[in-house]
Amino acid sequence: MSKKHTVLIIENNENDRRFFKDMLCPNYDVEEASSSDEAFSILNEKGEKISVILLDFTMDGIDGCEFLRVYMTRTESTMIPVIALDSSGSGKMEADAFRLGAYDFIKKPYDSEIILLRLENVLLKSQYASLREFKDFYEHDTLTGLYNQSKFNRETHKMLISNPDRKFTMVRFDINCFHLINAYFGTDRANNILLDIASELRRYITANFDTATYSRVGKDVFIYCIPTADKAEIEASIKNMNSFLKKENLMFKMYLCCGICIIDDNSMSVTEAYDKTIIAAKACKGSYTNYYEYYTKSMDDKAKEAQEIVDNMERAVTNGEFEVWYQPKYDIINNIPMGAEALVRWRHPKRGLIAPNKFIPVFESNGFITTLDRYVWEQTCKDLAFWMSKGCKFPVSINVSRVNLIQMPVIEVLNSLTEKYNIPHNMLNIEVTESVYTKDPQLLIDIVNNLKREGYLIFMDDFGSGYSSLSLLKDIDVNVLKIDMQFFKNGILDVRSKNILASIINMAKLLNMSVIAEGVETKTQVEFLKAWGCEYVQGYYFAKPMPKAEYEDYLKNNAAG
Ligand code: C2E
Ligand code: CA
Ligand code: CA
């Protein structure tokens, strides 16, 4: 048997109260209140149990009208329907009752049979209404009213299978740097922009396609699925949105980042298509020139590879699969070696030796770089301590990922390692890439200066590859500029590269810094650098990165081990 509904009767006239109670009792549970205070305390205590309220709207001494007004401001109120009773029988207040949100209005003379029927109706209708509200809530995005993702998935699936002869394309887009809009203009403005985007998306799609689905799936993430595989048509929809965004009058321009998946088989699951749009979107994230990409199989391979790297990284550390290799640095003025750079490699049990460019970026984005760098630094300190015990006087440089400069107490970690292995700070050199400096300049200036104060030598890695190099030198007093290898690519030196190199070397001298050039592969390059006063070189011309044992041989052969 189904559970009885509970009715709350709010009525100060005892006779009327008894009348309602007797009428309801066989079929309903009843709660009674003779004043609004009492009614509120019952609602507070047992509100969840109550299915409907019978309210005497014309209670003497208590204002039923006022009660309803106050009651309706409570959040749960729309869920419990109120039937207003007019015990005066005049019916004058009927409009007021409805205006305030009453579900029904019953006036004297009361007729039990009619009242019971109306009560049942109200219960049915209100349950239906809350179900609808519930459904609505679970199917739509509360801000824009567009489909939410699960509704989008269901509708898109239906659309795909009921149109087997048509081709469809799914597009996912978000806005580069949307968090800045939140930060600069506040949530309200940001929400308004999202609302504008939603209505433009709706307008464009309904104006251009006879069937389509669209949705907001996350903060600034929208997706849509349109019945075309024609690139011109697809790109027109993206361009429309991009130029729409440009019209928003903000201090800075907003850019879209779109991933596109042409659905070649309508039985493809909607989530699979969506995942492909995410993979495609990643290919243009952060780019200002290229704001859309089509999904291709090779992107998938890349994503899978990245996933595989993530799946295996913990095991790799435990199994000691990461190896530290060393690439000698050479003093071209005195023609002697002068140390090395520690470079990590991954000896994967199945895939063989993996170069750091494959996994470092993945680790930088998932935070694992902290574990890896610590591991490499410790390995390096251990090796260095061993070589020093054999009389080696060459320093070794380690790379500090930009992520770690911010995430990790670099100075404490390095101090404790050098203490543990008894390594003088000037034997450990620290390479930091210049791109680091651009994000939070002051923090990094402080860290670099503190490292210097601790006696470590700082190398500015990849100098000349970024765009802020010169202004950085104003703020950060590094010991050595490490000229990026792009200048030496293909083994030749063109006139422009030569001029830039000569200027960098001259400038470094004026600023009292040493210069090392990396990626140097030919004799001509070495001679040019020497002629302009560059002291050090690291590159295949002298030696490639090599495993520890080989580097030890190298040291011996060069009378330094
Ligand atoms: P990087 O710090 O600029 O390291 C120099 C890279 O240039 C090395 O690549 C090295 O093998 C390569 N190289 C050296 N001489 C030549 C040359 O004459 N010609 C050419 N074509 N290349 C040369 P590798 O070892 O693949 O490292 C790539 C990057 O990975 C490094 O660039 C560095 O940014 C990062 N990396 C390597 N090991 C670590 C590490 O332990 N921690 C962190 N955070 N990053 C690392
Ligand atoms: Ca380096
Ligand atoms: Ca470099």
XYZ file of C-alpha atoms and ligand atoms in Angstrom:
609
model
C 0.000 0.000 0.000
C 1.345 3.438 -0.822
C 2.306 5.758 1.995
C -0.312 8.239 3.205
C 0.240 11.901 2.388
C 0.370 14.354 5.272
C -1.775 17.459 5.175
C -1.035 20.494 7.341
C -4.187 22.370 8.345
C -3.633 25.977 9.372
C -6.902 27.174 10.837
C -7.612 29.056 14.057
C -11.290 28.117 14.212
C -11.490 24.915 16.182
C -14.727 23.739 14.578
C -13.440 24.225 11.097
C -10.217 22.454 12.045
C -12.176 19.451 13.354
C -14.281 19.425 10.201
C -11.171 19.166 8.000
C -9.529 16.651 10.251
C -12.541 14.312 10.219
C -12.835 14.674 6.505
C -9.148 13.886 5.859
C -8.362 11.311 8.495
C -9.296 8.095 6.745
C -7.013 8.852 3.791
C -4.405 11.302 5.042
C -2.201 11.952 8.039
C -2.974 15.319 9.507
C -0.944 18.023 11.278
C -2.781 20.968 12.821
C -1.750 24.535 13.533
C -3.936 27.257 14.966
C -1.523 30.139 14.365
C 1.182 31.008 11.881
C 3.891 30.589 14.542
C 2.700 27.083 15.194
C 2.528 26.422 11.461
C 6.097 27.558 10.952
C 7.387 25.441 13.776
C 5.656 22.365 12.324
C 7.088 23.192 8.900
C 10.551 23.582 10.352
C 10.348 20.310 12.166
C 8.449 18.096 9.764
C 8.402 20.082 6.523
C 9.768 17.191 4.507
C 6.830 14.998 5.451
C 4.122 17.432 4.464
C 2.570 17.067 1.022
C 0.009 19.835 1.006
C -1.098 22.771 3.171
C -4.679 23.851 3.777
C -4.495 27.469 4.862
C -7.345 29.538 6.186
C -6.703 32.694 4.267
C -8.990 34.831 6.376
C -8.011 33.781 9.878
C -9.169 36.267 12.499
C -6.206 37.760 14.260
C -3.680 36.063 12.019
C -3.209 37.214 8.521
C -3.287 34.180 6.192
C -2.262 36.463 3.391
C 0.826 37.571 5.319
C 1.600 33.961 6.222
C 1.558 32.941 2.588
C 3.741 35.875 1.564
C 6.395 34.984 4.156
C 6.082 31.281 3.484
C 6.617 31.648 -0.245
C 10.004 33.288 0.275
C 11.305 30.031 1.736
C 13.178 27.883 -0.762
C 11.326 24.638 -0.166
C 7.963 26.396 -0.475
C 7.362 25.821 -4.148
C 7.514 22.118 -3.431
C 4.590 22.041 -0.962
C 1.405 23.294 -2.614
C -0.902 25.533 -0.568
C -4.698 25.454 -0.893
C -6.159 28.702 0.395
C -9.482 28.433 2.251
C -11.870 31.321 2.407
C -13.803 30.814 5.621
C -15.569 34.154 5.164
C -17.159 32.800 2.018
C -16.880 36.178 0.291
C -14.308 35.035 -2.288
C -12.854 38.534 -2.305
C -9.344 37.385 -1.657
C -9.173 34.781 -4.388
C -6.955 36.898 -6.656
C -4.590 37.717 -3.777
C -4.250 34.054 -2.936
C -3.288 33.089 -6.492
C -0.992 36.088 -6.834
C 0.902 34.895 -3.766
C 1.341 31.431 -5.169
C -1.589 29.390 -3.873
C -2.361 26.295 -5.928
C -6.098 26.401 -5.377
C -8.734 28.468 -3.615
C -11.781 26.967 -1.871
C -14.548 29.014 -0.324
C -17.373 28.272 2.070
C -19.745 26.512 2.115
C -17.290 23.623 2.274
C -18.255 20.395 0.512
C -16.212 17.405 1.678
C -16.421 15.483 -1.559
C -15.358 18.453 -3.701
C -12.588 19.426 -1.295
C -11.170 15.887 -1.333
C -11.222 15.793 -5.125
C -9.522 19.151 -5.412
C -6.940 18.083 -2.869
C -6.131 15.027 -4.941
C -5.811 17.132 -8.062
C -3.455 19.541 -6.383
C -1.318 16.691 -5.142
C -1.106 15.136 -8.591
C -0.364 18.404 -10.378
C 2.271 19.499 -7.904
C 4.029 16.162 -8.056
C 4.065 16.354 -11.801
C 5.395 19.913 -11.651
C 8.240 19.001 -9.336
C 9.087 16.028 -11.475
C 9.251 18.340 -14.451
C 11.415 20.777 -12.524
C 13.631 17.920 -11.484
C 13.911 16.627 -15.013
C 14.612 20.101 -16.286
C 17.286 20.586 -13.701
C 18.948 17.342 -14.666
C 18.806 17.948 -18.390
C 19.766 21.570 -18.732
C 22.657 23.763 -17.842
C 21.396 26.046 -15.096
C 23.179 29.157 -16.387
C 22.430 29.117 -20.115
C 19.490 26.735 -20.319
C 21.281 24.754 -23.043
C 21.356 20.965 -22.799
C 23.792 19.625 -20.277
C 26.216 16.975 -21.401
C 24.199 13.845 -20.645
C 21.123 15.228 -22.376
C 23.318 16.309 -25.285
C 24.751 12.795 -25.481
C 21.321 11.179 -25.566
C 19.868 13.612 -28.105
C 22.946 13.451 -30.309
C 22.901 9.663 -30.290
C 19.235 9.715 -31.335
C 19.972 12.231 -34.082
C 22.895 10.196 -35.443
C 21.084 6.890 -35.636
C 17.867 8.306 -36.993
C 19.771 9.966 -39.859
C 21.987 7.136 -41.088
C 22.401 8.691 -44.531
C 23.673 12.031 -43.315
C 27.168 12.988 -42.216
C 27.676 14.795 -38.925
C 30.446 16.771 -37.300
C 31.006 17.491 -33.640
C 32.723 20.697 -32.582
C 33.934 21.485 -29.086
C 35.135 24.946 -28.214
C 36.301 26.930 -25.232
C 37.919 30.293 -24.777
C 41.614 30.792 -24.288
C 42.325 32.456 -20.967
C 38.683 32.591 -19.889
C 39.871 32.607 -16.282
C 41.281 36.076 -16.963
C 37.797 37.329 -17.747
C 36.636 36.020 -14.403
C 39.607 37.582 -12.678
C 39.402 41.007 -14.353
C 35.691 41.522 -14.750
C 34.122 39.282 -12.125
C 31.746 36.368 -12.278
C 28.713 38.388 -13.364
C 30.388 39.733 -16.469
C 31.884 36.344 -17.223
C 28.458 34.725 -16.882
C 26.949 37.326 -19.182
C 29.525 36.518 -21.803
C 28.677 32.832 -21.490
C 25.001 33.696 -21.880
C 25.779 35.714 -25.021
C 27.755 32.823 -26.433
C 24.912 30.415 -25.699
C 22.347 32.571 -27.448
C 24.581 33.198 -30.449
C 25.205 29.472 -30.717
C 21.468 28.805 -30.587
C 20.748 31.537 -33.137
C 23.394 30.404 -35.605
C 22.540 26.747 -35.412
C 18.797 27.137 -35.692
C 19.240 29.561 -38.601
C 21.573 27.257 -40.531
C 20.682 23.649 -39.804
C 17.423 21.721 -39.840
C 18.612 19.386 -37.125
C 21.475 19.779 -34.637
C 22.343 19.509 -30.965
C 24.311 21.918 -28.798
C 25.250 22.142 -25.181
C 27.381 23.796 -22.532
C 29.361 21.054 -20.875
C 31.570 22.967 -18.496
C 32.598 26.455 -17.421
C 33.452 27.905 -20.812
C 33.176 24.702 -22.797
C 30.486 24.298 -25.464
C 29.837 21.507 -27.939
C 27.606 21.163 -30.932
C 26.864 18.533 -33.492
C 25.784 19.627 -36.965
C 24.605 17.655 -40.004
C 27.499 18.342 -42.340
C 30.991 17.126 -43.120
C 31.697 20.004 -45.449
C 34.753 21.854 -44.188
C 33.584 25.218 -45.493
C 30.307 24.848 -43.622
C 31.989 23.634 -40.445
C 34.536 26.421 -40.500
C 31.852 29.018 -41.188
C 30.183 28.051 -37.915
C 33.466 28.392 -36.038
C 34.373 31.671 -37.688
C 30.962 33.053 -36.837
C 31.543 32.313 -33.181
C 35.047 33.705 -33.251
C 33.994 36.993 -34.799
C 31.060 37.165 -32.411
C 33.511 36.962 -29.513
C 35.615 39.728 -30.954
C 32.598 42.020 -30.690
C 32.555 41.689 -26.910
C 34.122 44.923 -25.884
C 36.865 43.864 -23.520
C 40.341 45.114 -22.784
C 41.767 42.094 -24.502
C 40.593 39.910 -27.334
C 39.070 36.535 -26.653
C 40.135 33.624 -28.821
C 38.394 30.377 -29.420
C 40.047 27.032 -29.190
C 38.099 24.453 -31.219
C 38.480 20.741 -31.680
C 36.574 19.207 -34.582
C 35.635 15.596 -35.142
C 34.010 14.583 -38.407
C 31.919 11.572 -37.494
C 32.570 9.008 -40.183
C 30.333 6.353 -38.725
C 27.009 7.348 -37.185
C 27.175 4.410 -34.806
C 30.273 5.929 -33.193
C 29.516 6.597 -29.555
C 28.917 10.249 -28.779
C 31.471 10.188 -25.977
C 34.090 8.807 -28.317
C 33.461 11.652 -30.743
C 33.627 14.094 -27.840
C 36.964 12.666 -26.654
C 38.289 13.164 -30.165
C 37.267 16.813 -30.154
C 39.197 17.234 -26.892
C 42.294 15.661 -28.396
C 41.983 17.923 -31.446
C 41.446 21.017 -29.295
C 44.645 20.315 -27.387
C 46.541 20.730 -30.629
C 45.602 24.397 -30.838
C 45.432 25.317 -27.156
C 47.437 28.430 -26.392
C 47.933 29.352 -30.040
C 46.774 32.747 -31.256
C 47.082 32.049 -34.926
C 45.428 28.705 -35.123
C 42.146 28.391 -33.307
C 40.721 25.159 -34.724
C 42.031 21.706 -35.491
C 40.488 18.597 -37.014
C 40.959 15.350 -35.189
C 43.397 12.996 -36.892
C 44.488 9.502 -36.066
C 48.051 10.611 -35.332
C 46.765 12.916 -32.592
C 45.194 9.899 -31.028
C 48.484 8.044 -31.109
C 50.121 10.976 -29.380
C 47.443 11.079 -26.719
C 47.751 7.336 -26.205
C 51.484 7.662 -25.929
C 51.088 10.384 -23.307
C 48.650 8.183 -21.432
C 51.046 5.285 -21.562
C 53.782 7.503 -20.172
C 51.535 8.498 -17.299
C 50.517 4.899 -16.621
C 54.127 3.770 -16.426
C 55.888 6.627 -14.687
C 55.643 5.461 -11.067
C 56.810 1.987 -11.975
C 59.699 3.450 -13.939
C 61.028 5.245 -10.874
C 60.678 2.179 -8.662
C 62.419 0.008 -11.255
C 65.190 2.522 -11.828
C 64.295 2.935 -15.507
C 65.351 6.580 -15.561
C 69.037 6.970 -16.344
C 71.129 10.063 -16.054
C 73.402 10.642 -19.024
C 76.107 13.250 -19.231
C 77.091 15.511 -22.081
C 80.570 17.052 -21.736
C 81.080 20.795 -22.007
C 84.272 22.022 -23.548
C 86.499 25.016 -22.856
C 87.447 26.189 -26.375
C 89.900 28.825 -25.198
C 92.115 26.358 -23.304
C 91.086 23.278 -25.267
C 90.080 21.240 -22.230
C 86.818 19.684 -21.029
C 85.149 21.637 -18.272
C 82.239 19.602 -16.946
C 78.975 18.198 -18.162
C 75.236 18.575 -18.239
C 73.079 15.856 -16.688
C 70.322 14.775 -19.094
C 67.730 12.190 -18.275
C 66.723 9.225 -20.434
C 64.059 6.610 -19.904
C 65.093 3.026 -20.589
C 61.657 1.598 -21.195
C 61.455 -2.209 -20.963
C 59.383 -2.429 -24.172
C 60.041 0.768 -26.062
C 63.747 1.072 -25.498
C 65.449 4.386 -24.852
C 63.036 7.325 -24.765
C 64.254 10.913 -25.206
C 63.261 13.476 -22.565
C 61.331 15.622 -25.036
C 58.750 12.832 -25.169
C 58.057 12.628 -21.448
C 59.229 15.850 -19.755
C 56.325 17.933 -21.148
C 53.862 15.269 -19.973
C 55.409 15.252 -16.500
C 55.392 19.032 -16.398
C 51.690 19.039 -16.972
C 50.823 16.331 -14.451
C 53.257 17.358 -11.732
C 55.390 14.225 -11.838
C 58.341 16.352 -12.916
C 58.904 17.122 -9.229
C 59.611 13.464 -8.502
C 61.672 13.032 -11.646
C 63.863 16.113 -11.194
C 64.571 15.218 -7.574
C 65.556 11.764 -8.685
C 67.867 13.095 -11.411
C 69.463 15.632 -9.051
C 70.148 12.975 -6.454
C 71.609 10.598 -9.030
C 73.795 13.442 -10.314
C 75.003 14.358 -6.828
C 75.837 10.722 -6.130
C 77.843 10.410 -9.376
C 79.527 13.745 -8.839
C 80.568 12.795 -5.304
C 82.062 9.595 -6.638
C 84.016 11.359 -9.397
C 85.225 14.006 -6.988
C 86.485 11.286 -4.692
C 88.635 10.193 -7.648
C 90.003 13.698 -8.075
C 87.654 15.096 -10.722
C 87.296 18.872 -10.558
C 84.622 19.423 -13.203
C 81.214 20.701 -12.214
C 77.972 19.204 -13.503
C 74.855 21.122 -14.383
C 71.328 19.993 -13.723
C 68.100 21.202 -15.312
C 65.402 22.672 -13.121
C 62.032 22.506 -14.766
C 60.123 25.760 -14.663
C 57.334 23.909 -12.911
C 59.661 22.983 -10.067
C 60.990 26.472 -9.578
C 57.509 27.334 -8.441
C 56.243 24.055 -6.993
C 59.187 22.839 -5.036
C 61.413 24.393 -2.341
C 64.337 24.128 -4.786
C 66.896 25.723 -2.490
C 66.134 23.436 0.457
C 66.137 20.352 -1.745
C 69.469 21.229 -3.378
C 71.072 22.224 -0.077
C 70.076 18.968 1.539
C 71.352 16.921 -1.419
C 74.687 18.719 -1.595
C 75.046 18.305 2.153
C 74.190 14.611 1.993
C 76.823 13.964 -0.701
C 79.261 16.568 0.551
C 79.347 18.585 -2.649
C 80.520 22.210 -2.670
C 77.794 24.394 -4.147
C 80.021 25.743 -6.896
C 80.337 22.199 -8.307
C 76.612 22.014 -9.013
C 75.404 24.321 -11.763
C 71.768 25.077 -12.308
C 70.180 25.501 -15.715
C 66.938 27.418 -15.828
C 65.156 28.175 -19.084
C 64.383 31.750 -19.857
C 60.702 31.001 -20.434
C 60.502 30.509 -16.691
C 61.082 34.117 -16.026
C 58.058 35.357 -17.863
C 55.285 33.899 -15.686
C 55.860 35.332 -12.219
C 58.975 37.445 -12.592
C 59.406 38.538 -8.989
C 59.122 35.073 -7.497
C 61.703 33.759 -9.920
C 64.048 36.670 -9.534
C 64.006 35.958 -5.794
C 64.622 32.224 -6.196
C 67.461 32.717 -8.653
C 69.097 35.367 -6.481
C 68.842 33.134 -3.424
C 70.366 30.212 -5.305
C 73.228 32.477 -6.333
C 73.641 33.661 -2.773
C 73.943 30.008 -1.755
C 76.905 29.739 -4.102
C 75.347 27.823 -7.004
C 76.206 28.966 -10.529
C 73.157 29.828 -12.581
C 72.947 29.212 -16.331
C 70.235 30.844 -18.365
C 69.328 27.957 -20.676
C 68.052 28.303 -24.250
C 68.969 31.980 -24.355
C 67.681 33.624 -27.512
C 64.885 31.168 -28.151
C 62.206 33.120 -26.299
C 61.086 36.678 -26.684
C 61.874 38.333 -23.389
C 65.548 37.525 -23.066
C 66.912 41.030 -23.019
C 64.568 42.558 -20.520
C 65.246 39.625 -18.206
C 68.915 40.346 -18.046
C 68.045 43.671 -16.513
C 66.508 41.956 -13.490
C 68.378 38.701 -13.152
C 72.067 38.514 -12.719
C 72.844 34.983 -13.936
C 76.409 33.676 -14.177
C 76.310 32.118 -17.616
C 74.270 32.633 -20.757
C 73.656 29.416 -22.595
C 72.983 30.257 -26.216
C 70.161 28.226 -27.701
C 70.974 25.649 -30.317
C 68.596 27.029 -32.919
C 71.416 29.309 -34.098
C 73.495 26.277 -35.075
C 70.829 24.212 -36.720
C 71.746 22.407 -39.958
C 75.429 22.938 -39.324
C 75.524 26.336 -41.019
C 75.631 29.888 -39.753
C 73.824 32.488 -41.830
C 74.774 36.154 -41.716
C 71.909 37.200 -39.483
C 72.606 34.427 -36.979
C 76.253 35.423 -36.974
C 75.400 39.042 -36.219
C 73.031 38.100 -33.431
C 75.539 35.670 -31.905
C 78.303 38.250 -31.988
C 76.038 40.770 -30.264
C 74.977 38.288 -27.581
C 78.587 37.437 -26.811
C 79.558 41.106 -26.648
C 76.630 41.956 -24.447
C 77.403 39.091 -22.066
C 80.944 40.382 -21.719
C 79.700 43.872 -20.912
C 77.466 42.346 -18.259
C 80.285 40.221 -16.868
C 78.709 36.909 -17.807
C 80.286 33.879 -19.411
C 78.833 32.394 -22.564
C 78.359 28.778 -23.539
C 76.943 27.793 -26.908
C 74.999 24.532 -27.181
C 74.101 22.383 -30.127
C 77.390 23.171 -31.849
C 78.057 20.577 -34.508
C 80.796 21.861 -36.818
C 84.331 23.128 -36.728
C 83.349 26.327 -38.532
C 80.849 27.079 -35.816
C 83.451 26.494 -33.104
C 85.907 28.770 -34.850
C 83.403 31.519 -35.293
C 82.451 31.352 -31.605
C 86.065 31.352 -30.520
C 86.833 34.356 -32.694
C 84.115 36.346 -30.988
C 85.247 35.367 -27.497
C 82.720 32.664 -26.544
C 84.514 30.532 -23.962
C 82.554 27.301 -23.800
C 80.809 24.928 -26.163
C 78.513 21.952 -25.683
C 77.573 19.968 -28.741
C 77.928 16.925 -30.905
C 81.097 18.407 -32.386
C 82.867 17.543 -29.130
C 80.689 14.878 -27.572
C 77.133 13.588 -27.463
C 75.309 12.847 -24.218
C 76.587 9.498 -22.923
C 75.839 7.013 -20.168
C 77.657 7.419 -16.869
C 80.249 4.709 -17.541
C 81.194 6.249 -20.882
C 81.505 9.677 -19.320
C 83.850 8.179 -16.742
C 86.029 6.846 -19.581
C 85.886 10.249 -21.210
C 87.105 11.848 -17.999
C 89.964 9.365 -17.729
C 91.007 9.862 -21.332
C 91.031 13.573 -20.784
C 93.253 13.199 -17.758
C 90.681 14.512 -15.391
C 89.208 11.416 -13.782
P 68.352 21.190 -22.998
O 68.514 21.453 -21.558
O 68.424 22.359 -23.918
O 69.441 20.108 -23.334
C 70.181 20.101 -24.482
C 69.643 19.160 -25.509
O 70.331 19.330 -26.730
C 69.842 17.693 -25.142
O 68.732 16.974 -25.635
C 71.062 17.317 -25.929
O 71.137 15.950 -26.204
C 70.862 18.112 -27.183
N 72.104 18.401 -27.878
C 73.327 18.621 -27.342
N 74.229 18.871 -28.288
C 73.597 18.803 -29.487
C 74.015 19.010 -30.848
O 75.171 19.276 -31.171
N 73.062 18.873 -31.795
C 71.786 18.594 -31.485
N 70.916 18.495 -32.486
N 71.352 18.415 -30.208
C 72.255 18.513 -29.226
P 67.990 15.973 -24.728
O 68.922 15.262 -23.851
O 67.104 15.211 -25.630
O 67.135 16.927 -23.797
C 66.116 17.679 -24.282
C 65.570 18.588 -23.234
O 64.939 17.852 -22.185
C 66.649 19.365 -22.521
O 66.985 20.441 -23.281
C 65.950 19.734 -21.246
O 65.123 20.852 -21.444
C 65.073 18.547 -20.972
N 65.707 17.697 -19.973
C 66.623 16.720 -20.140
N 66.926 16.159 -18.947
C 66.196 16.801 -18.008
C 66.049 16.688 -16.580
O 66.676 15.883 -15.903
N 65.163 17.524 -15.975
C 64.470 18.458 -16.662
N 63.643 19.248 -16.007
N 64.575 18.594 -17.982
C 65.436 17.780 -18.663
Ca 69.775 22.407 -20.211
Ca 69.221 24.264 -23.761
